[in-house]
CSV table of C-alpha atoms and ligand atoms in Angstrom, one decimal:
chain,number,residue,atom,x,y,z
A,119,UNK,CA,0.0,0.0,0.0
A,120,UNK,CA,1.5,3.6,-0.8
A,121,UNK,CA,0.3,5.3,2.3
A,122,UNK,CA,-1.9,7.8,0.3
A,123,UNK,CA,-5.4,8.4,1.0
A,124,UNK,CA,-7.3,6.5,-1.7
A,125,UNK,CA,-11.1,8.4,-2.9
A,126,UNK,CA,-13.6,6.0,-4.8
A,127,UNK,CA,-16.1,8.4,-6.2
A,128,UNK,CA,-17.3,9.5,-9.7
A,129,UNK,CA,-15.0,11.1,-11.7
A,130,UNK,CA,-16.8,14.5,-11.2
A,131,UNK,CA,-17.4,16.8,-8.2
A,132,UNK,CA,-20.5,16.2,-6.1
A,133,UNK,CA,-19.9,15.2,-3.1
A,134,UNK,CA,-16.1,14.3,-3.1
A,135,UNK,CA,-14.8,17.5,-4.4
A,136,UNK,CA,-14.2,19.5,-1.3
A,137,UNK,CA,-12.4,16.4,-0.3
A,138,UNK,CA,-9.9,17.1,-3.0
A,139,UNK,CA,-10.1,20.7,-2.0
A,140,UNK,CA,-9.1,20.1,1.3
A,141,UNK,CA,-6.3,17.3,0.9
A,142,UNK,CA,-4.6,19.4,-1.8
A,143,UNK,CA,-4.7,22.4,0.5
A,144,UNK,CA,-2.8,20.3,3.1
A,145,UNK,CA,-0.3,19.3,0.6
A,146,UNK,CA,-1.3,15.7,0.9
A,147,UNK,CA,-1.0,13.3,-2.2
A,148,UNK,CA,-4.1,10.9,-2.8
A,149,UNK,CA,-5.1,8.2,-5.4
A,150,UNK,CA,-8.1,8.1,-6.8
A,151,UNK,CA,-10.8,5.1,-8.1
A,152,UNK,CA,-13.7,6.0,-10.3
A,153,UNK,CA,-17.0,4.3,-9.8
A,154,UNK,CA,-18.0,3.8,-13.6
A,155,UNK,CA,-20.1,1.0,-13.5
A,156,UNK,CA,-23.1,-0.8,-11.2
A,157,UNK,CA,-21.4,-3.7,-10.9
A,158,UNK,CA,-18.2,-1.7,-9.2
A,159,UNK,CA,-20.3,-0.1,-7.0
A,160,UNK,CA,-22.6,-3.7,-6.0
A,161,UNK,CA,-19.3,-5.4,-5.1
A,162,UNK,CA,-18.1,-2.1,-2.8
A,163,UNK,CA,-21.3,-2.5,-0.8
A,164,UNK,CA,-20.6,-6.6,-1.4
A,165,UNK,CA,-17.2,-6.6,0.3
A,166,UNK,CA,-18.4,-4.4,2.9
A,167,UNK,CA,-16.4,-1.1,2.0
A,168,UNK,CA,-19.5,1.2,2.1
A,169,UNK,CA,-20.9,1.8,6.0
A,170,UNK,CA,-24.1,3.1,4.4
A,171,UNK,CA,-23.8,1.8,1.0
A,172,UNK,CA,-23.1,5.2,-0.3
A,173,UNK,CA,-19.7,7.3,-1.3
A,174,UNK,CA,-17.7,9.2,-1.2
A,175,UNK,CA,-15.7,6.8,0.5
A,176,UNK,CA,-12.2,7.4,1.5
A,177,UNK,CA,-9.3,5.0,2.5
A,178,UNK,CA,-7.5,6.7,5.0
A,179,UNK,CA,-5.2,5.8,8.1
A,180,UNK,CA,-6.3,2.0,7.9
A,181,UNK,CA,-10.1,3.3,8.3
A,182,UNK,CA,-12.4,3.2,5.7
A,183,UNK,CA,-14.5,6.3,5.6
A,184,UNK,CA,-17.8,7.2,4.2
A,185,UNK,CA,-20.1,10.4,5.2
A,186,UNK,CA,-18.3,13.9,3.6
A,187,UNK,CA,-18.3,15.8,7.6
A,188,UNK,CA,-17.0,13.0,9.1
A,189,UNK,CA,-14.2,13.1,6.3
A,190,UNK,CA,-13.6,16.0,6.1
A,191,UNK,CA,-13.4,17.1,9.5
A,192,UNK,CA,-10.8,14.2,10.1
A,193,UNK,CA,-8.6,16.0,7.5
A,194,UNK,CA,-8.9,19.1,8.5
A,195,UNK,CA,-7.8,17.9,12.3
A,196,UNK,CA,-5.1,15.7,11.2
A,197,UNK,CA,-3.2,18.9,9.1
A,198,UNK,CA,-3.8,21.8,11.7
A,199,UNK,CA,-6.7,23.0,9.4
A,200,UNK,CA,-9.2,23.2,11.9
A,201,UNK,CA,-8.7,25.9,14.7
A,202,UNK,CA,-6.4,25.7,18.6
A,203,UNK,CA,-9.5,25.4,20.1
A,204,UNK,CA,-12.4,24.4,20.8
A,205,UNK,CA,-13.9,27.9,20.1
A,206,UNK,CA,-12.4,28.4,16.9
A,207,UNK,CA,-13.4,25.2,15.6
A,208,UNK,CA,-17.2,26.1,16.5
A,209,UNK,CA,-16.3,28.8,14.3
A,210,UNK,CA,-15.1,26.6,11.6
A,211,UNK,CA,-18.1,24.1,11.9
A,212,UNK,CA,-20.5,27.4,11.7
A,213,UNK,CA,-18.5,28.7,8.4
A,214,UNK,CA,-18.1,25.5,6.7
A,215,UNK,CA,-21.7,24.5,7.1
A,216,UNK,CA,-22.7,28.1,5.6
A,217,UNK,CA,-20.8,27.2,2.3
A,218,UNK,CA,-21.7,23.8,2.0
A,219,UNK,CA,-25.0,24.4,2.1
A,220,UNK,CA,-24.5,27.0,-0.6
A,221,UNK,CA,-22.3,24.7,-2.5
A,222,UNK,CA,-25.0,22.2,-1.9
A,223,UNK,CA,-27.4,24.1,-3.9
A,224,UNK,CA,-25.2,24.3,-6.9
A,225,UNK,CA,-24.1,20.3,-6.3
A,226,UNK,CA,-27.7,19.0,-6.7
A,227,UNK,CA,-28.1,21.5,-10.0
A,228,UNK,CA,-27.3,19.5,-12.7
A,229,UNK,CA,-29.6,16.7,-11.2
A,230,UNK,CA,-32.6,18.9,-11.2
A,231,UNK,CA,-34.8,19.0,-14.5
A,232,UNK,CA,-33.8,22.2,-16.5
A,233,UNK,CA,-37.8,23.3,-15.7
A,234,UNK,CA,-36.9,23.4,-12.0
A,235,UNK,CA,-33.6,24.4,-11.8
A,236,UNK,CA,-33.4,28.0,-10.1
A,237,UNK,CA,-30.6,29.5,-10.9
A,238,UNK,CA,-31.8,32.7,-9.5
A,239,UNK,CA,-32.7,31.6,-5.9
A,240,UNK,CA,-28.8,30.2,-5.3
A,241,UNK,CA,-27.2,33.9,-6.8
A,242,UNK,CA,-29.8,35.3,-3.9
A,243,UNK,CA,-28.5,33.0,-1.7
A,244,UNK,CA,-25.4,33.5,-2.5
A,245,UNK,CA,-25.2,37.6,-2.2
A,246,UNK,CA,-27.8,37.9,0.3
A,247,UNK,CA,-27.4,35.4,2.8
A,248,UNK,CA,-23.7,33.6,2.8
A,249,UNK,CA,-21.4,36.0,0.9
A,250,UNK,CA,-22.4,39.3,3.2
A,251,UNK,CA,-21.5,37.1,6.4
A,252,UNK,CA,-17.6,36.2,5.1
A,253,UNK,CA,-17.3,39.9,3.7
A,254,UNK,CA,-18.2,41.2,7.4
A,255,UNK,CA,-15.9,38.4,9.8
A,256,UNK,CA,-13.0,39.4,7.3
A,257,UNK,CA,-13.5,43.1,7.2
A,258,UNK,CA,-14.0,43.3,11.0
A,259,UNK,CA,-11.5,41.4,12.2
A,260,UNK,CA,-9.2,42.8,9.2
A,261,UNK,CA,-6.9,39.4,9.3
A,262,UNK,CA,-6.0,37.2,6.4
A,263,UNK,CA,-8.2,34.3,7.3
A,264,UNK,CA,-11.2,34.0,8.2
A,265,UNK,CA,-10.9,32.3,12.2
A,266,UNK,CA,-7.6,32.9,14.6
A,267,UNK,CA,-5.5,34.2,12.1
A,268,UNK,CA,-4.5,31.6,10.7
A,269,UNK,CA,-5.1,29.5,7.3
A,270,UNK,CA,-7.9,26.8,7.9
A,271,UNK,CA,-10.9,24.4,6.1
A,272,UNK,CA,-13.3,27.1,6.7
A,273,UNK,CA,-10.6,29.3,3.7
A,274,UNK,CA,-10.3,26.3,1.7
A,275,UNK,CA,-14.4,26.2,1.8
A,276,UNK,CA,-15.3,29.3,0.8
A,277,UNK,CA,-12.9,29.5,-1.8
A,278,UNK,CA,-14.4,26.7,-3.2
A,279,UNK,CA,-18.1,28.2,-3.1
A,280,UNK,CA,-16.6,31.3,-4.5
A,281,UNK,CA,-15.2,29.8,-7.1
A,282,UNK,CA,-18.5,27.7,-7.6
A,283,UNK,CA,-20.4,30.3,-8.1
A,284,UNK,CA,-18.8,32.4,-10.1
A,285,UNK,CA,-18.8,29.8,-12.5
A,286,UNK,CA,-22.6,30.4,-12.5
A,287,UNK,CA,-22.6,33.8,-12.2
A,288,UNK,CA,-19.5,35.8,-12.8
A,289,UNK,CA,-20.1,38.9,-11.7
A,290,UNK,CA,-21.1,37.6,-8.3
A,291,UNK,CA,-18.6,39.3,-6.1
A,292,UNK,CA,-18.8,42.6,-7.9
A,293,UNK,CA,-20.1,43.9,-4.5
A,294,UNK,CA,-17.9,42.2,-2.1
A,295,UNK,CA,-14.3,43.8,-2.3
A,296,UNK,CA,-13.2,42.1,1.1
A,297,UNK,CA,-14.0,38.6,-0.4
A,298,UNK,CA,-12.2,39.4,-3.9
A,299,UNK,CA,-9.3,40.4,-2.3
A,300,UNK,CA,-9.3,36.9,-0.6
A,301,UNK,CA,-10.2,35.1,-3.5
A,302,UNK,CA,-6.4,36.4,-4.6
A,303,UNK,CA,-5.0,35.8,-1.6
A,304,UNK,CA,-6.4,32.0,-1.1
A,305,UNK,CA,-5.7,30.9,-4.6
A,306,UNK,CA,-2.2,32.4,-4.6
A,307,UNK,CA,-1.1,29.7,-1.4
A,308,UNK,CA,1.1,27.6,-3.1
A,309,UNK,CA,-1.3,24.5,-2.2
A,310,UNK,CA,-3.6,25.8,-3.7
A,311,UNK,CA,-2.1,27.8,-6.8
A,312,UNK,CA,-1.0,23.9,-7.7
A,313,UNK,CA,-4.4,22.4,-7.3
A,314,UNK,CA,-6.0,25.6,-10.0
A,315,UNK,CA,-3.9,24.8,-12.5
A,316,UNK,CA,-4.9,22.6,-15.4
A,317,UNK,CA,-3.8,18.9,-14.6
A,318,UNK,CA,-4.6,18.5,-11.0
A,319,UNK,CA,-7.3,16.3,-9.9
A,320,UNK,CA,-9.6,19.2,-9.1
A,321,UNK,CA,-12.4,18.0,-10.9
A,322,UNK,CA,-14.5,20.4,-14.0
A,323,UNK,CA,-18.1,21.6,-13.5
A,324,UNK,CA,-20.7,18.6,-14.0
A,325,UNK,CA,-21.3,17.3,-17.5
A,326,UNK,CA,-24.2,15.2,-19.3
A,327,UNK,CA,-21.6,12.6,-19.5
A,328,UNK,CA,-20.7,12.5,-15.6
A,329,UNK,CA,-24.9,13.0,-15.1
A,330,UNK,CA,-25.7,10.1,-16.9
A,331,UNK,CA,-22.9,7.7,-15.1
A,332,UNK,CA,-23.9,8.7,-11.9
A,333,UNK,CA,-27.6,8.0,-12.9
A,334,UNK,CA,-26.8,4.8,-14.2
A,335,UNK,CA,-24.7,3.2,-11.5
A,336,UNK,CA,-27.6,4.0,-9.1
A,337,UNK,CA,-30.4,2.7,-11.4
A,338,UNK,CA,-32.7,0.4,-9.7
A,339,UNK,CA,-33.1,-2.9,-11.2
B,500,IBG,N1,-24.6,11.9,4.0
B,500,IBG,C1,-23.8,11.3,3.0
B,500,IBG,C2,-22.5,12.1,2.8
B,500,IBG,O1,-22.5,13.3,3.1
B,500,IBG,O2,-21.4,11.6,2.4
B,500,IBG,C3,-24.6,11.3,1.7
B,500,IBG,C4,-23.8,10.6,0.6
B,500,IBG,C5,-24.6,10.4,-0.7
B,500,IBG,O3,-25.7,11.0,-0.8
B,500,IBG,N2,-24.0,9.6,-1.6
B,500,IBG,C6,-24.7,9.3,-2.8
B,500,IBG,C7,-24.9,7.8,-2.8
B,500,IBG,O4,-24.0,7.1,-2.6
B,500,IBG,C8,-23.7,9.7,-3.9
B,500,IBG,S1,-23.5,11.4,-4.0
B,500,IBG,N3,-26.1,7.4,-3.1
B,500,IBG,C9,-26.5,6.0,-3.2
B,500,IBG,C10,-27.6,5.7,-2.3
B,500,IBG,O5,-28.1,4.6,-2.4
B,500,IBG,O6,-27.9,6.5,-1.4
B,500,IBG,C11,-25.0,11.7,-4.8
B,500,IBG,C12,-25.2,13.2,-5.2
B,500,IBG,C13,-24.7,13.8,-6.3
B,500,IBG,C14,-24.9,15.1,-6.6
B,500,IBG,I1,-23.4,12.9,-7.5
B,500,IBG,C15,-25.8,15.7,-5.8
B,500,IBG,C16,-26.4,15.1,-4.7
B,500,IBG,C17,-26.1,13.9,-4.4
């Protein structure tokens, strides 16, 4: 075994992609299986690899993990990404919830029938409800990052959302100078500059292609 984390997941975003985020912001090296067929994801669930008989699922530390938080927040503790304290990691719970929920809104969008997608309600969402809160913490406490001064998931998060979004809508942050100087400031950590550039395993916005796999290895018989 080479010691790296190992993700089995589509070969797309959804649910795994703040995963990658958030191992490439640590600087951490992980392999990667695609789930392309039924039958691969019938014998996961077969030999016992999927708690819940869902993914993401990630091999980590001799454990085998499934549910994203419980992932993610395991990460974030093993690589000093998740506050000193107590306090701060409330902090970081609170922040990282905010943008996964907004991230969750733009995850489940290319599952939705074109009739019902609302593209409007998550740039509302986005500009009314999630982005004011970041632009605020960051302009009041006038530091880098956005809990004890220091670089941590709830960073890597909303740089993802941000980024997510403004894939959607480009303009989006017109109105929030603190957050686009952050935006620079995130992307330019070297961690992260690597993971931006073309050829990482960040993963592209959702295709019909990547829709219709992930459709079809869930089909019911
Ligand atoms: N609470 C779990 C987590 O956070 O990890 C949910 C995991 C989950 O919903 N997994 C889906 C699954 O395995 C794949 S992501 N489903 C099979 C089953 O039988 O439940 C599905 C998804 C995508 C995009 I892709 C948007 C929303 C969900």
């Amino acid at each position: 075994m080479s010691g790296k984390p190992k993700l089995t997941y589509f070969n797309g975003r959804g649910r795994m992609e703040s995963t990658r985020w958030l191992l490439a912001a640590a600087g951490v090296e992980f392999e990667e299986e695609f789930l392309e067929t039924k039958e691969q994801y019938q014998k996961l669930i077969k030999d016992g690899a999927l708690l819940f008989d869902q993914v993401p699922l990630v091999e980590i530390d001799g454990m085998k993990m499934v549910q994203t938080r419980a992932i993610l927040s395991y990460i974030a503790a093993k690589y000093n990404l998740y506050g000193k304290d107590l306090k701060e990691r409330a902090l970081i719970d609170m922040y990282v919830e905010g943008t996964g929920d907004l991230m969750g809104m733009i995850i489940t969008f290319a599952f939705t029938p074109p009739k019902e997608r609302n593209l409007a309600l998550i740039i509302e969402r986005a500009t009314t409800r999630y982005f004011p809160v970041y632009e605020k913490v960051l302009k009041q406490h006038g530091q880098e990052f956005l809990v004890g001064n220091r670089f941590s998931w709830a960073d890597v998060q909303l740089l993802e959302a941000i980024l997510m979004v403004e894939e959607k809508e480009p303009t989006v942050l017109s109105k929030f100078p603190v957050l686009q100087a952050f935006k620079a400031r995130i992307s330019n950590i070297p961690t992260i500059k690597k993971f931006l550039q073309p050829g990482s395993q960040r993963k592209p916005p959702p295709d019909d292609q990547y829709v219709a796999t992930v459709m079809e290895v869930f089909k019911k018989d």
